[in-house]
Short mmCIF file of N, CA and C in Angstrom, two decimals:
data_model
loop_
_atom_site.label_atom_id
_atom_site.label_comp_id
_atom_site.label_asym_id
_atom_site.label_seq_id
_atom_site.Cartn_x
_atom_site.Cartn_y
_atom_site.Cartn_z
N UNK T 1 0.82 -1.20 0.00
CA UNK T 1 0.00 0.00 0.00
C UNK T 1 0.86 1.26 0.00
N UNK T 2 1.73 1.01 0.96
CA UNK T 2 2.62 1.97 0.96
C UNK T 2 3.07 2.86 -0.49
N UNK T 3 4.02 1.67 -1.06
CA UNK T 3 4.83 1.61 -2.35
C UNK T 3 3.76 1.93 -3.03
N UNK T 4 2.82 2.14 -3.45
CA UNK T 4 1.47 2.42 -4.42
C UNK T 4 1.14 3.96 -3.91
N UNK T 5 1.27 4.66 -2.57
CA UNK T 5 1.14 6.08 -2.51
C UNK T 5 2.24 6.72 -3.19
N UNK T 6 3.21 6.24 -2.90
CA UNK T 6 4.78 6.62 -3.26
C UNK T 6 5.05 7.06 -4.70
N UNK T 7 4.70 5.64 -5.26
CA UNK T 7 4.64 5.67 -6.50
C UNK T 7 3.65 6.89 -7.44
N UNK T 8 2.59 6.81 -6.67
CA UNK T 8 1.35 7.94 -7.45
C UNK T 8 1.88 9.25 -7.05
N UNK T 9 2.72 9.76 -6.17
CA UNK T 9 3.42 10.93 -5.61
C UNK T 9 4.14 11.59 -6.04
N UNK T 10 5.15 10.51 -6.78
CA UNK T 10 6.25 10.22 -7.95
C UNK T 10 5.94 10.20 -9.33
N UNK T 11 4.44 9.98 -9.63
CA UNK T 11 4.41 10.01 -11.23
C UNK T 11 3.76 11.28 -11.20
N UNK T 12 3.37 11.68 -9.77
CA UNK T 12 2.56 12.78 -10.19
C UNK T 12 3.48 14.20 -10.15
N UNK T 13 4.48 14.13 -9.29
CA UNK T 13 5.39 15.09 -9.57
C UNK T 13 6.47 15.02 -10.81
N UNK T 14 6.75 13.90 -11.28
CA UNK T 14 7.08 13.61 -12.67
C UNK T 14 6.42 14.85 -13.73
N UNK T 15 4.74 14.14 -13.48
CA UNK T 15 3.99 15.26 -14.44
C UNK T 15 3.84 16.43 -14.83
N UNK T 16 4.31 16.86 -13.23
CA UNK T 16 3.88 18.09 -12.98
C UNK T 16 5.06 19.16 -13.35
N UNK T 17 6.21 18.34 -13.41
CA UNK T 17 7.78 18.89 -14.18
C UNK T 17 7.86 19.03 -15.63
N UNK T 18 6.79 17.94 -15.92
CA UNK T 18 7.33 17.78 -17.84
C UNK T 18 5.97 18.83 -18.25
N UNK T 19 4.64 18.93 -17.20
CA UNK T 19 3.45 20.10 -18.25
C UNK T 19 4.42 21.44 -18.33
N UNK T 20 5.05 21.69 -17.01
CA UNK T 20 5.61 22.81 -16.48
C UNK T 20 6.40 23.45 -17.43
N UNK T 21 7.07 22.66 -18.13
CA UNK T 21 8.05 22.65 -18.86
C UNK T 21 7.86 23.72 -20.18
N UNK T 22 8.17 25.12 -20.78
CA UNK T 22 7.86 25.90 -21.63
C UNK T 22 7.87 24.94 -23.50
N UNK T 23 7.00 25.15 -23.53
CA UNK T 23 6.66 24.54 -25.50
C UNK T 23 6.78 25.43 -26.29
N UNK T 24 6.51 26.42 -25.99
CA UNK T 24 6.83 27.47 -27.27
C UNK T 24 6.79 28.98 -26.79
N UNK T 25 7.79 30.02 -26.80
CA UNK T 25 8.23 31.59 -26.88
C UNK T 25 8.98 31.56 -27.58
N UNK T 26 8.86 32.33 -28.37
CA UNK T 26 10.10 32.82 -29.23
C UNK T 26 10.50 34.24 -28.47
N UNK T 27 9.58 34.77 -27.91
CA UNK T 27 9.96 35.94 -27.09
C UNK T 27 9.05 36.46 -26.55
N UNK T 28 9.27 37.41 -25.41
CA UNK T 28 8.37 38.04 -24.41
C UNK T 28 7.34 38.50 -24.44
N UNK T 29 7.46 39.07 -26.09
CA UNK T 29 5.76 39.51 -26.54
C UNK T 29 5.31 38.89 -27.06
N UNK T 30 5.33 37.81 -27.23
CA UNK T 30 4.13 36.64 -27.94
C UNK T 30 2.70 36.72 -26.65
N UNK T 31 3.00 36.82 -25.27
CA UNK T 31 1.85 36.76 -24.05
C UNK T 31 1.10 38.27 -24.72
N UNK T 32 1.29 38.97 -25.10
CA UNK T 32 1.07 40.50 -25.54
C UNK T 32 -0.57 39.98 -26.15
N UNK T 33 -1.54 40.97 -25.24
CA UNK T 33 -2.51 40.87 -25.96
C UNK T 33 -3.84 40.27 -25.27
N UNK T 34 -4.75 40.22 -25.91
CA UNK T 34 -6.13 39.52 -25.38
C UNK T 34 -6.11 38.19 -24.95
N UNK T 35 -6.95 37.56 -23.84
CA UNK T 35 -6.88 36.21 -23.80
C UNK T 35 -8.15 35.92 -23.25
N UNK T 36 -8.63 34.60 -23.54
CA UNK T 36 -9.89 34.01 -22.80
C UNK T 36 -9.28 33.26 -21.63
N UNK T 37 -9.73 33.27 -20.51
CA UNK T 37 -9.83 32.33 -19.36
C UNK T 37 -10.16 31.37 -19.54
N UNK T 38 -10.14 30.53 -19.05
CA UNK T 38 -10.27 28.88 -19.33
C UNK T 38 -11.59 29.08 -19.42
N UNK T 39 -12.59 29.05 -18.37
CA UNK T 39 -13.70 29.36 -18.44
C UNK T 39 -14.73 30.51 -19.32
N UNK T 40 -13.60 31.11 -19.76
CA UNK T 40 -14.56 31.87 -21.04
C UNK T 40 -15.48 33.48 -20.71
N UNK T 41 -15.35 33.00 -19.05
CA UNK T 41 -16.21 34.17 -18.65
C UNK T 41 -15.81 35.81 -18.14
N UNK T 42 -14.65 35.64 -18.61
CA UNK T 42 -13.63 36.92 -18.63
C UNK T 42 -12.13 36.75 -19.57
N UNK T 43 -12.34 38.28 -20.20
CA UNK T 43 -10.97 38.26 -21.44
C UNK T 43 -10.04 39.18 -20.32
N UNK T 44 -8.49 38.96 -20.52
CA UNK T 44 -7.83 39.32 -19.82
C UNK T 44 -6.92 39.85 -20.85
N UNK T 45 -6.09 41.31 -20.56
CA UNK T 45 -5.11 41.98 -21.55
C UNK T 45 -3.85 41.76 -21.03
N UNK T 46 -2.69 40.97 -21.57
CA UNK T 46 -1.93 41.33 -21.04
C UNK T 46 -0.97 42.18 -21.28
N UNK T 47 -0.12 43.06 -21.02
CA UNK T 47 0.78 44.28 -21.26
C UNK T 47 1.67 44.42 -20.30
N UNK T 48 2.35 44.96 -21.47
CA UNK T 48 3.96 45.44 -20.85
C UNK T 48 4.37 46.88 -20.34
N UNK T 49 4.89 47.01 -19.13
CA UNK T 49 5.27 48.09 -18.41
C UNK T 49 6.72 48.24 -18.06
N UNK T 50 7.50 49.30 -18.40
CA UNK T 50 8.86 48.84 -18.46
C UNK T 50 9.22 47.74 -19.25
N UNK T 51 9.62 46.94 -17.60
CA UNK T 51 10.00 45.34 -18.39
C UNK T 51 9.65 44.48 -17.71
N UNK T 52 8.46 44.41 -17.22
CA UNK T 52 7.38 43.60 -16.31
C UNK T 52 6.61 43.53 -17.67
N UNK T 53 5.56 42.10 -17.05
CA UNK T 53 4.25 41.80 -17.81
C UNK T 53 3.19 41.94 -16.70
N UNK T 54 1.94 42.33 -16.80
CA UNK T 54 0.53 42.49 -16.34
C UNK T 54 -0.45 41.97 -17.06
N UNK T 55 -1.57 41.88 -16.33
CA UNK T 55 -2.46 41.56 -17.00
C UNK T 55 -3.55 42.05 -16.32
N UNK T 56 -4.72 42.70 -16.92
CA UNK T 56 -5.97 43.31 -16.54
C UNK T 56 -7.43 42.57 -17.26
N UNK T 57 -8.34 42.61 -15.93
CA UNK T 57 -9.34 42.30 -16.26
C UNK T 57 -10.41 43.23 -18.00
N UNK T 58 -10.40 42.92 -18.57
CA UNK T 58 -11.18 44.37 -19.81
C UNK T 58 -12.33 43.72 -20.06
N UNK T 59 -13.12 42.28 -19.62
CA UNK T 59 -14.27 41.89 -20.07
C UNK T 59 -14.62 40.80 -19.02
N UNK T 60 -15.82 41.19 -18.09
CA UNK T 60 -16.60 39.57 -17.97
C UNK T 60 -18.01 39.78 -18.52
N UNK T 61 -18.85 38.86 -17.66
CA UNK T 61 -20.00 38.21 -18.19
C UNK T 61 -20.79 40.01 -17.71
N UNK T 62 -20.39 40.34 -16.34
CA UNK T 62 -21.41 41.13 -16.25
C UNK T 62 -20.23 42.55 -15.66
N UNK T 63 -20.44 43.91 -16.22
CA UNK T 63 -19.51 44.75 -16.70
C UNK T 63 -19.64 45.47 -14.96
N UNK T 64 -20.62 45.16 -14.24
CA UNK T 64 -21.06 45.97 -12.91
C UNK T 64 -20.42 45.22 -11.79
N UNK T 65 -19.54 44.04 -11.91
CA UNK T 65 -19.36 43.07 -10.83
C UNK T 65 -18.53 43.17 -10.31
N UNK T 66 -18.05 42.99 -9.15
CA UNK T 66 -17.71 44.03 -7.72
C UNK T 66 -16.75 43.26 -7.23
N UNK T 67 -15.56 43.28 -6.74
CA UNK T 67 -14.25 42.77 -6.25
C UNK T 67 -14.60 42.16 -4.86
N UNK T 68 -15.94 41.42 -4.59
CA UNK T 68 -16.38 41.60 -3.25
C UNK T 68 -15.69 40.58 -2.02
N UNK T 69 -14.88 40.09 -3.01
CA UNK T 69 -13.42 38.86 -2.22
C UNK T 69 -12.58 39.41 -1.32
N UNK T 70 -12.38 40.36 -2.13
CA UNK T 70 -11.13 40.95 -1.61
C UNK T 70 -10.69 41.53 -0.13
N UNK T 71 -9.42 40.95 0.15
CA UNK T 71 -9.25 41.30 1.68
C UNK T 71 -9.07 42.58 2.49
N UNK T 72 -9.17 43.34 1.26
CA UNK T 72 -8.98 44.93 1.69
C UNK T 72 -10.53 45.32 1.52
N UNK T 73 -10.96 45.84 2.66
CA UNK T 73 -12.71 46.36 2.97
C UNK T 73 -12.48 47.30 2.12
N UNK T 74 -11.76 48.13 1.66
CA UNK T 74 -11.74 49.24 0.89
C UNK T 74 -12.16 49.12 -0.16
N UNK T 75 -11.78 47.78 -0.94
CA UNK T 75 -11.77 47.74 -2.35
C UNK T 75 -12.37 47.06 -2.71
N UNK T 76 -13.15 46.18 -2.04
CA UNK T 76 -14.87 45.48 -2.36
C UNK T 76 -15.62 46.07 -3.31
N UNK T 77 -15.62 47.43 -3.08
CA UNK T 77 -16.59 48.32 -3.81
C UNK T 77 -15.81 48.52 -4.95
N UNK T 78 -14.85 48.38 -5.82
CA UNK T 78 -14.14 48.16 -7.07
C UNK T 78 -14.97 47.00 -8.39
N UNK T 79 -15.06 47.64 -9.11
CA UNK T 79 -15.19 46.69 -10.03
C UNK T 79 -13.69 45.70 -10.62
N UNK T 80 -14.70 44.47 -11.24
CA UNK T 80 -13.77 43.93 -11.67
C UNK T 80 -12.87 44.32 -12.89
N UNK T 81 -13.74 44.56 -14.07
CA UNK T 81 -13.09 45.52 -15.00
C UNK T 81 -12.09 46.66 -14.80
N UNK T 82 -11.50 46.58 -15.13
CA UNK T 82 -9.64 47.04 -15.44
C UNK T 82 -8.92 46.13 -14.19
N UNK T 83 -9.53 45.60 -13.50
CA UNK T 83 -8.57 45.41 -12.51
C UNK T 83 -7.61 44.69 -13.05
N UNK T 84 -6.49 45.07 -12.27
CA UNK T 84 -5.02 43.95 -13.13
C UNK T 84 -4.98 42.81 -11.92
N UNK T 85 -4.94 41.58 -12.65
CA UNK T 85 -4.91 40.34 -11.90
C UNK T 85 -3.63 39.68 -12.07
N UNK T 86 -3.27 40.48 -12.81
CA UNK T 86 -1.39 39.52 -13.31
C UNK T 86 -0.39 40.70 -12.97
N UNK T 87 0.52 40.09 -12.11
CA UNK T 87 1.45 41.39 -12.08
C UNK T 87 3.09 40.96 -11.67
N UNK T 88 3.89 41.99 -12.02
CA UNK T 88 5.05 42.03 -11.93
C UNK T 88 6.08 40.64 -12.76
N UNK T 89 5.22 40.35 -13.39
CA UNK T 89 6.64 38.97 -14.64
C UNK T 89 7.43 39.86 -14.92
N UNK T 90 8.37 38.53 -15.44
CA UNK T 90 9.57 39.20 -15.53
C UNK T 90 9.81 37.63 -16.76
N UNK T 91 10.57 37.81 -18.19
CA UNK T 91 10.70 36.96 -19.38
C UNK T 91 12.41 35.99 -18.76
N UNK T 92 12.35 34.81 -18.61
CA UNK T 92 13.18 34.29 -18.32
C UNK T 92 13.93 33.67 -19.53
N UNK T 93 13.49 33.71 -21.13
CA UNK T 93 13.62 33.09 -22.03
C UNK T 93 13.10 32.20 -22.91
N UNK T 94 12.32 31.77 -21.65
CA UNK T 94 11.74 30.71 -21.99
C UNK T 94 10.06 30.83 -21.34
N UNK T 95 9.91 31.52 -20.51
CA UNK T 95 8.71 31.37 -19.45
C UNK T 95 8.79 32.74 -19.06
N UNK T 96 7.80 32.67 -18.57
CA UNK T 96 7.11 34.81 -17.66
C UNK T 96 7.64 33.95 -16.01
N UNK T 97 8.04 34.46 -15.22
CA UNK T 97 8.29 34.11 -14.21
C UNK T 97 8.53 35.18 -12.77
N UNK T 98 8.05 34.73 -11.75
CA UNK T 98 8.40 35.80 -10.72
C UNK T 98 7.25 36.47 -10.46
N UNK T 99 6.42 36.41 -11.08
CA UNK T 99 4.95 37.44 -10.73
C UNK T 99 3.44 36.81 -10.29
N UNK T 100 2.95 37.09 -10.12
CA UNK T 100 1.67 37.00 -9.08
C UNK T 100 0.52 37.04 -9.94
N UNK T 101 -0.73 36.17 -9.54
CA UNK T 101 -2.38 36.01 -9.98
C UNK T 101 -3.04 36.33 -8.94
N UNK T 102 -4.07 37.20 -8.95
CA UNK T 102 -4.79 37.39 -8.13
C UNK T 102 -5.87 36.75 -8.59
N UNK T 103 -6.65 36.07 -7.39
CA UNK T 103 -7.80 35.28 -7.97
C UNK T 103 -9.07 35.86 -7.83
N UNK T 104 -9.99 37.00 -8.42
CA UNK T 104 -11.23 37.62 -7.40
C UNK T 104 -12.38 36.80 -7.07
N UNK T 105 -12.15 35.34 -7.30
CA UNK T 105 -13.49 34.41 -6.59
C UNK T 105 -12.85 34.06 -5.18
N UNK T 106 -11.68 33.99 -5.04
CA UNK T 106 -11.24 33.97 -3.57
C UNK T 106 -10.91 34.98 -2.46
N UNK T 107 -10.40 36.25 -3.47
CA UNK T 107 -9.41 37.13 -2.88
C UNK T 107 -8.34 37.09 -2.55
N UNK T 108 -8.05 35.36 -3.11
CA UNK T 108 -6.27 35.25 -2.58
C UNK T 108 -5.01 35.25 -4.01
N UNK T 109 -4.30 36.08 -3.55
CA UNK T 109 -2.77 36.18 -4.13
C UNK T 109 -2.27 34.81 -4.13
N UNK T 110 -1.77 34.65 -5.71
CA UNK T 110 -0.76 33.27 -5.66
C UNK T 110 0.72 34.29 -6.48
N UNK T 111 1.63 33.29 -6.27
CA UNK T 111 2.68 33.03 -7.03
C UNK T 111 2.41 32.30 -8.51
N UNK T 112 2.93 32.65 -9.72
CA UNK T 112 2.45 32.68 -10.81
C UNK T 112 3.73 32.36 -11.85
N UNK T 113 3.46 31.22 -12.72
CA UNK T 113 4.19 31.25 -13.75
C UNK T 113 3.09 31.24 -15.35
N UNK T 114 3.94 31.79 -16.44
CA UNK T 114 3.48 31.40 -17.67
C UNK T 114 4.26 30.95 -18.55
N UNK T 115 3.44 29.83 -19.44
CA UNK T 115 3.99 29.42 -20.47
C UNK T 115 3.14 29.51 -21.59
N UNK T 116 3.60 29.55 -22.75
CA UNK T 116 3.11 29.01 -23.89
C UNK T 116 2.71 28.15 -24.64
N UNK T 117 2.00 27.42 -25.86
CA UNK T 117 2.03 26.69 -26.82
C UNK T 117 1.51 26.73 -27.90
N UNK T 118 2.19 26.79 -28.53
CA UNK T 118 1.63 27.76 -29.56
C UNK T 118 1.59 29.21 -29.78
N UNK T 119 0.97 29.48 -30.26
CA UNK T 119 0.70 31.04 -30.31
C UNK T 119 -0.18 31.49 -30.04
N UNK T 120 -1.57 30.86 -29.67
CA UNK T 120 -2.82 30.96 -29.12
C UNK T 120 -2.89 30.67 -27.79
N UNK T 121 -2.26 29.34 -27.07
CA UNK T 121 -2.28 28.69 -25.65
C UNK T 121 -1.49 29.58 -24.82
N UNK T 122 -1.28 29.64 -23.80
CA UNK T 122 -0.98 30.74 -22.68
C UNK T 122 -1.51 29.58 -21.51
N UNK T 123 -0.58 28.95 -20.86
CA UNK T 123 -0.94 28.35 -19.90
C UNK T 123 0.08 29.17 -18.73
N UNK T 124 -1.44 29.29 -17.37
CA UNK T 124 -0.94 30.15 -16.26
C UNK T 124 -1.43 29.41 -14.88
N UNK T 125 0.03 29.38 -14.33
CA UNK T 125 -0.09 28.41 -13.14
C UNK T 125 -0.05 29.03 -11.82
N UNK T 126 -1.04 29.09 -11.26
CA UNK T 126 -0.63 29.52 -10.01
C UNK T 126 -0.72 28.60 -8.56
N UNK T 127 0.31 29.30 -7.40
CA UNK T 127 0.70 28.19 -6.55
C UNK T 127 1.27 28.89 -5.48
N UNK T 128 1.06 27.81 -4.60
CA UNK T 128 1.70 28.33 -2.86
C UNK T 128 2.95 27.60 -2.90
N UNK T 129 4.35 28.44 -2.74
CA UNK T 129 5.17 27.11 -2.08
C UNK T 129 6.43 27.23 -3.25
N UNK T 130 5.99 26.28 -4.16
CA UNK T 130 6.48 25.38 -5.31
C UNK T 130 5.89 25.10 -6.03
N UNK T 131 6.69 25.42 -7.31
CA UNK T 131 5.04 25.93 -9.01
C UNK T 131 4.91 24.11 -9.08
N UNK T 132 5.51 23.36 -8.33
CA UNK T 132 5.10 22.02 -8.94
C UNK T 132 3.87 21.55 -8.41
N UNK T 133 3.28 22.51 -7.60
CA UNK T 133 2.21 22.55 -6.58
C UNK T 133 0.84 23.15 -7.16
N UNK T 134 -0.24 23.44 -7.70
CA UNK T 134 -0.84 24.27 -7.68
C UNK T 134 -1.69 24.38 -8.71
N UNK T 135 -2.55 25.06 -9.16
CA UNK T 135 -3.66 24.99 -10.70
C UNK T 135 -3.15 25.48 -11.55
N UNK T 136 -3.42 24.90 -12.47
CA UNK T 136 -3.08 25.34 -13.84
C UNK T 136 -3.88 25.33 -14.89
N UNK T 137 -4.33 26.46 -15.17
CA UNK T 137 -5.23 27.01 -16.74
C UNK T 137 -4.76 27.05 -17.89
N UNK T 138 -5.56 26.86 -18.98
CA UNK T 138 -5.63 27.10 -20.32
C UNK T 138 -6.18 28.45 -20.85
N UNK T 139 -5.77 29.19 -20.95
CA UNK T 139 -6.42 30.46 -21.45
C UNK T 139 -6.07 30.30 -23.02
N UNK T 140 -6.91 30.81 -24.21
CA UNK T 140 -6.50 31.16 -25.32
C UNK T 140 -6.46 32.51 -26.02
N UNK T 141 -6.24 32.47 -26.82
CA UNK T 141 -6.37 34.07 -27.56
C UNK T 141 -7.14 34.46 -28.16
N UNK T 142 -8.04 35.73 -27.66
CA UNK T 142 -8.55 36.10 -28.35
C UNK T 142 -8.89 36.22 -29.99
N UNK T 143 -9.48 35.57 -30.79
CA UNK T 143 -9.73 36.06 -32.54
C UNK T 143 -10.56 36.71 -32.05
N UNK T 144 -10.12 38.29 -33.12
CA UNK T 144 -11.05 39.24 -33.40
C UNK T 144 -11.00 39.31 -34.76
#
């Protein structure tokens, strides 16, 4: 029984090294731009400042909906629109790395990596700890 947790512990951190793993940047601004959330129910922009990447809320389902997660009483009353939920990356070569997701169905801050695949896929992981830890989305790109 033992050897059978072990093992599933082991293939699963295996996995979690080789998704992790960057498939395709050719460079820093390929993330540049519109994206769908996995779920579809908010487009997210991402942009460059200096030499950080961000990313801001510019579309959900309903344009009036209120940051009401959030751990600062102040800023409940904020909409979600413009808010920036991606902040401070930094282009490692290969991957966006070093910067933060804010989640507004929880109100909690993660640690954040991105990768690519393709030129449409934008996969964004966020995590407590160790990125081998944590959720990971599919967002795509916007066609307009």
């Amino acid at each position: 029984m033992i050897k059978r947790v072990i093992f599933i512990v082991i293939g699963f951190v295996l996995f979690s090294l080789v998704t992790t793993v960057s498939v395709y940047a050719s460079s820093a601004e390929d993330a540049l731009g519109l994206w769908w959330t996995a779920s579809k129910d908010a487009k997210i922009e991402i942009y460059k400042k200096e030499d950080k990447f961000y990313g801001k809320i510019v579309w959900t389902n309903d344009p009036d909906e209120l940051d009401i997660n959030n751990p600062d009483p102040e800023k409940r009353s904020n909409k979600l629109w413009g808010l920036d939920i991606i902040s401070n990356f930094s282009w490692d070569g290969d991957e966006w790395v070093d910067g933060e997701i804010y989640d507004p169905s929880s109100g909690e801050t993660y640690s954040c990596i991105m990768w690519m695949k393709g030129k449409n896929v934008l996969y964004v992981k966020g995590y407590i700890g160790i990125s081998i830890l944590g959720r990971k989305e599919r967002w795509t790109r916007v066609k307009e």
